[in-house]
Coordinates of N, CA and C in Angstrom, one line a residue:
X1 N 26.2 -12.2 -12.3 CA 26.8 -12.3 -13.6 C 25.7 -12.6 -14.6
X2 N 25.9 -12.1 -15.8 CA 24.9 -12.2 -16.9 C 25.6 -12.9 -18.1
X3 N 24.9 -13.9 -18.7 CA 25.5 -14.6 -19.8 C 24.5 -14.5 -21.0
X4 N 24.8 -13.8 -22.0 CA 23.9 -13.6 -23.1 C 24.2 -14.7 -24.2
X5 N 23.2 -15.1 -24.9 CA 23.4 -16.1 -26.0 C 22.3 -16.0 -27.0
X6 N 22.5 -16.7 -28.1 CA 21.4 -16.7 -29.1 C 21.6 -15.9 -30.4
X7 N 22.7 -15.2 -30.4 CA 22.9 -14.4 -31.6 C 23.4 -15.2 -32.8
X8 N 23.5 -14.6 -33.9 CA 24.0 -15.4 -35.1 C 23.8 -14.6 -36.4
X9 N 24.0 -15.3 -37.5 CA 23.8 -14.7 -38.8 C 22.5 -15.2 -39.3
X10 N 21.6 -14.3 -39.6 CA 20.2 -14.6 -40.1 C 19.9 -13.8 -41.3
X11 N 18.9 -14.1 -42.0 CA 18.4 -13.3 -43.1 C 17.3 -12.4 -42.7
X12 N 17.1 -11.4 -43.5 CA 16.0 -10.4 -43.3 C 14.7 -11.2 -43.3
X13 N 13.9 -10.9 -42.3 CA 12.6 -11.5 -42.2 C 12.6 -12.7 -41.2
X14 N 13.7 -13.2 -40.9 CA 13.8 -14.3 -39.9 C 13.5 -13.8 -38.5
X15 N 13.4 -14.8 -37.6 CA 13.1 -14.6 -36.2 C 14.3 -15.1 -35.4
X16 N 14.4 -14.6 -34.2 CA 15.6 -15.0 -33.4 C 15.1 -14.8 -31.9
X17 N 15.6 -15.6 -31.0 CA 15.4 -15.4 -29.6 C 16.7 -15.4 -28.9
X18 N 17.0 -14.3 -28.2 CA 18.2 -14.1 -27.4 C 17.8 -14.5 -26.0
X19 N 18.8 -15.0 -25.3 CA 18.7 -15.4 -23.9 C 19.7 -14.7 -23.1
X20 N 19.4 -14.5 -21.8 CA 20.3 -13.9 -20.9 C 20.1 -14.6 -19.5
X21 N 21.1 -15.4 -19.2 CA 21.0 -16.1 -17.9 C 21.7 -15.4 -16.8
X22 N 21.0 -15.2 -15.7 CA 21.6 -14.4 -14.6 C 21.9 -15.4 -13.5
X23 N 23.0 -15.0 -12.8 CA 23.4 -15.8 -11.6 C 23.7 -14.8 -10.5
X24 N 23.7 -15.2 -9.3 CA 23.9 -14.4 -8.2 C 22.6 -13.7 -7.8
X25 N 22.6 -12.4 -7.6 CA 21.4 -11.7 -7.3 C 20.5 -11.6 -8.5
X26 N 19.3 -12.3 -8.5 CA 18.5 -12.4 -9.7 C 17.2 -11.7 -9.6
X27 N 16.7 -11.3 -8.4 CA 15.4 -10.7 -8.3 C 15.5 -9.2 -8.6
X28 N 15.8 -8.9 -9.8 CA 16.1 -7.5 -10.2 C 15.5 -7.3 -11.6
X29 N 15.2 -6.1 -11.9 CA 14.8 -5.8 -13.3 C 15.9 -6.0 -14.3
X30 N 15.6 -6.4 -15.5 CA 16.6 -6.6 -16.5 C 16.2 -6.0 -17.8
X31 N 17.1 -5.9 -18.7 CA 16.9 -5.2 -20.0 C 17.8 -5.6 -21.1
X32 N 17.5 -5.2 -22.2 CA 18.4 -5.4 -23.4 C 18.8 -4.1 -24.1
X33 N 20.0 -4.0 -24.5 CA 20.5 -2.8 -25.3 C 21.1 -3.4 -26.5
X34 N 21.4 -2.6 -27.5 CA 22.2 -3.0 -28.6 C 23.1 -1.9 -29.1
X35 N 24.2 -2.3 -29.7 CA 25.1 -1.4 -30.2 C 25.6 -1.8 -31.6
X36 N 25.2 -1.0 -32.6 CA 25.6 -1.2 -33.9 C 27.0 -0.6 -34.2
X37 N 27.8 -1.1 -35.2 CA 29.1 -0.5 -35.4 C 29.1 1.0 -35.6
X38 N 29.9 1.6 -34.9 CA 30.1 3.1 -35.0 C 29.0 3.9 -34.3
X39 N 28.1 3.2 -33.6 CA 27.0 3.9 -33.0 C 27.0 3.7 -31.5
X40 N 26.3 4.5 -30.8 CA 26.2 4.4 -29.4 C 25.3 3.3 -29.0
X41 N 25.5 2.8 -27.8 CA 24.6 1.8 -27.2 C 23.2 2.3 -27.0
X42 N 22.2 1.6 -27.5 CA 20.8 2.1 -27.4 C 19.9 1.1 -26.7
X43 N 19.0 1.7 -26.0 CA 18.0 0.9 -25.2 C 17.1 0.2 -26.2
X44 N 16.8 -1.1 -25.9 CA 15.9 -1.9 -26.7 C 14.6 -2.2 -25.9
X45 N 14.8 -2.9 -24.7 CA 13.6 -3.3 -23.9 C 14.0 -3.6 -22.5
X46 N 13.1 -3.5 -21.6 CA 13.3 -3.9 -20.2 C 12.1 -4.5 -19.6
X47 N 12.3 -5.2 -18.5 CA 11.2 -5.8 -17.8 C 11.4 -5.7 -16.3
X48 N 10.4 -5.1 -15.7 CA 10.5 -4.8 -14.3 C 10.3 -6.1 -13.5
X49 N 11.1 -6.2 -12.4 CA 11.1 -7.5 -11.6 C 9.7 -7.7 -10.9
X50 N 9.3 -6.7 -10.2 CA 8.1 -7.0 -9.3 C 6.8 -7.0 -10.1
X51 N 6.6 -6.1 -11.0 CA 5.4 -6.0 -11.8 C 5.4 -6.8 -13.1
X52 N 6.5 -7.1 -13.6 CA 6.6 -7.7 -14.9 C 6.3 -6.8 -16.0
X53 N 6.1 -5.5 -15.7 CA 5.8 -4.5 -16.8 C 7.0 -4.5 -17.8
X54 N 6.6 -4.4 -19.0 CA 7.7 -4.3 -20.1 C 7.7 -2.9 -20.7
X55 N 8.9 -2.6 -21.2 CA 9.1 -1.3 -21.8 C 9.9 -1.5 -23.0
X56 N 9.6 -0.7 -24.1 CA 10.3 -0.9 -25.3 C 10.7 0.5 -25.9
X57 N 11.8 0.4 -26.7 CA 12.1 1.6 -27.5 C 11.1 1.7 -28.6
X58 N 10.7 2.9 -29.0 CA 9.7 3.0 -30.1 C 10.1 2.3 -31.4
X59 N 11.4 2.3 -31.6 CA 11.9 1.7 -32.9 C 11.7 0.2 -33.0
X60 N 11.4 -0.5 -31.8 CA 11.3 -1.9 -31.9 C 9.9 -2.4 -31.5
X61 N 9.1 -1.6 -31.1 CA 7.7 -2.0 -30.7 C 7.0 -2.7 -31.8
X62 N 6.4 -3.8 -31.5 CA 5.7 -4.7 -32.4 C 6.6 -5.8 -33.0
X63 N 7.9 -5.7 -32.9 CA 8.7 -6.8 -33.4 C 9.6 -7.4 -32.3
X64 N 9.8 -6.7 -31.2 CA 10.6 -7.3 -30.2 C 9.7 -7.6 -29.0
X65 N 10.0 -8.7 -28.3 CA 9.2 -9.0 -27.1 C 10.2 -9.5 -26.0
X66 N 10.1 -8.8 -24.9 CA 11.0 -9.2 -23.8 C 10.1 -10.0 -22.8
X67 N 10.7 -11.1 -22.2 CA 10.0 -11.9 -21.3 C 11.1 -12.5 -20.3
X68 N 10.6 -13.1 -19.2 CA 11.5 -13.7 -18.3 C 10.9 -14.9 -17.7
X69 N 11.8 -15.9 -17.4 CA 11.4 -17.1 -16.7 C 12.1 -17.0 -15.4
X70 N 11.4 -16.7 -14.3 CA 12.0 -16.5 -13.0 C 12.6 -17.8 -12.5
X71 N 11.9 -18.9 -12.8 CA 12.4 -20.2 -12.3 C 13.8 -20.5 -12.9
X72 N 14.1 -20.0 -14.1 CA 15.4 -20.2 -14.7 C 16.3 -19.0 -14.6
X73 N 15.8 -18.0 -14.0 CA 16.6 -16.7 -13.9 C 17.1 -16.3 -15.2
X74 N 16.2 -16.3 -16.2 CA 16.6 -16.0 -17.6 C 15.6 -15.0 -18.2
X75 N 16.2 -14.1 -18.9 CA 15.4 -13.1 -19.7 C 15.6 -13.4 -21.2
X76 N 14.5 -13.3 -21.9 CA 14.6 -13.5 -23.3 C 14.2 -12.3 -24.1
X77 N 14.7 -12.2 -25.3 CA 14.3 -11.2 -26.3 C 14.0 -11.9 -27.6
X78 N 12.7 -11.9 -27.9 CA 12.2 -12.5 -29.1 C 12.1 -11.4 -30.1
X79 N 12.7 -11.7 -31.3 CA 12.7 -10.7 -32.4 C 12.1 -11.4 -33.6
X80 N 11.2 -10.7 -34.2 CA 10.6 -11.2 -35.4 C 10.9 -10.2 -36.6
X81 N 10.7 -10.7 -37.8 CA 10.8 -9.8 -39.0 C 12.1 -9.0 -38.9
X82 N 13.2 -9.7 -38.7 CA 14.5 -9.0 -38.6 C 14.8 -8.2 -39.8
X83 N 15.5 -7.1 -39.6 CA 15.9 -6.2 -40.6 C 17.4 -6.0 -40.6
X84 N 18.0 -5.7 -41.7 CA 19.5 -5.4 -41.7 C 19.9 -4.4 -40.6
X85 N 19.0 -3.4 -40.4 CA 19.3 -2.4 -39.4 C 19.3 -2.9 -38.0
X86 N 18.8 -4.1 -37.8 CA 18.9 -4.7 -36.4 C 20.2 -5.3 -36.1
X87 N 21.1 -5.3 -37.1 CA 22.5 -5.8 -36.9 C 23.2 -5.0 -35.8
X88 N 23.6 -5.7 -34.8 CA 24.3 -5.1 -33.7 C 24.7 -6.2 -32.7
X89 N 25.5 -5.7 -31.7 CA 25.8 -6.6 -30.6 C 24.7 -6.3 -29.6
X90 N 24.1 -7.3 -29.1 CA 23.0 -7.2 -28.1 C 23.5 -7.5 -26.8
X91 N 23.3 -6.6 -25.8 CA 23.7 -6.7 -24.5 C 22.5 -6.9 -23.5
X92 N 22.6 -7.8 -22.6 CA 21.7 -7.8 -21.5 C 22.2 -7.0 -20.3
X93 N 21.3 -6.4 -19.6 CA 21.7 -5.6 -18.4 C 20.8 -5.9 -17.3
X94 N 21.3 -5.6 -16.1 CA 20.5 -5.8 -14.9 C 20.6 -4.8 -13.8
X95 N 19.7 -4.7 -13.0 CA 19.7 -3.8 -11.8 C 19.8 -2.3 -12.1
X96 N 18.8 -1.8 -12.8 CA 18.8 -0.4 -13.1 C 18.6 0.5 -11.9
X97 N 19.2 1.6 -11.9 CA 19.2 2.6 -10.7 C 18.5 3.9 -11.1
X98 N 17.9 3.9 -12.3 CA 17.2 5.1 -12.7 C 16.4 4.8 -14.0
X99 N 16.5 5.7 -14.9 CA 15.7 5.6 -16.2 C 16.2 4.4 -17.0
X100 N 15.3 3.5 -17.3 CA 15.6 2.3 -18.0 C 16.3 2.6 -19.3
X101 N 16.0 3.6 -20.0 CA 16.5 3.8 -21.3 C 18.0 4.3 -21.3
X102 N 18.5 4.7 -20.2 CA 19.9 5.2 -20.1 C 20.9 4.0 -19.8
X103 N 21.9 3.8 -20.6 CA 22.8 2.7 -20.2 C 23.5 3.0 -18.9
X104 N 23.7 4.3 -18.5 CA 24.4 4.6 -17.3 C 23.8 4.1 -16.1
X105 N 22.5 3.9 -16.1 CA 21.8 3.5 -14.9 C 21.8 2.0 -14.5
X106 N 22.3 1.2 -15.5 CA 22.3 -0.2 -15.3 C 23.7 -0.6 -14.6
X107 N 23.6 -1.4 -13.6 CA 24.8 -1.8 -12.8 C 25.5 -3.0 -13.4
X108 N 24.8 -3.9 -14.0 CA 25.5 -5.1 -14.5 C 25.2 -5.3 -15.9
X109 N 26.3 -5.8 -16.6 CA 26.2 -6.1 -18.1 C 26.7 -7.5 -18.4
X110 N 26.0 -8.1 -19.4 CA 26.5 -9.3 -20.0 C 27.6 -9.0 -21.0
X111 N 28.2 -10.0 -21.6 CA 29.2 -9.8 -22.6 C 28.8 -9.5 -24.0
X112 N 27.5 -9.6 -24.3 CA 27.0 -9.3 -25.6 C 27.0 -10.5 -26.5
X113 N 26.0 -10.5 -27.4 CA 25.9 -11.5 -28.4 C 25.6 -10.8 -29.8
X114 N 26.3 -11.2 -30.8 CA 26.2 -10.5 -32.1 C 25.1 -11.1 -32.9
X115 N 24.3 -10.2 -33.4 CA 23.2 -10.5 -34.4 C 23.6 -9.8 -35.7
X116 N 23.7 -10.6 -36.7 CA 23.9 -10.0 -38.1 C 22.8 -10.4 -39.0
X117 N 22.2 -9.4 -39.6 CA 21.0 -9.7 -40.4 C 21.4 -9.3 -41.9
X118 N 21.4 -10.3 -42.7 CA 21.7 -10.1 -44.1 C 20.5 -9.8 -44.9
X119 N 20.7 -9.0 -46.0 CA 19.5 -8.6 -46.8 C 19.3 -9.6 -47.9

């Protein structure tokens, strides 16, 4: 199971850290997606379990940082310089079976946490 948290209403330029706590099978790669109103779910970032290698969508490189604390079975998404276009429900995902950027390859999903960025 995945439990995402940390969303909220923030102003443009603010920073935010999202958390995703995993339970059960936790030695797996994890990632973050987001879905804005009326849009498809899009890949944001992922972190590989064994290597710790991180992957990012081009649109968020430089502002988003994914990390994990294996002792706490928790993955984080640090976001800086938030923009109104970052407004979305952010979902954490786990256990990919293929290309990280495709939502279809991820086996487990959290419930999502809403991030709203006001201008």
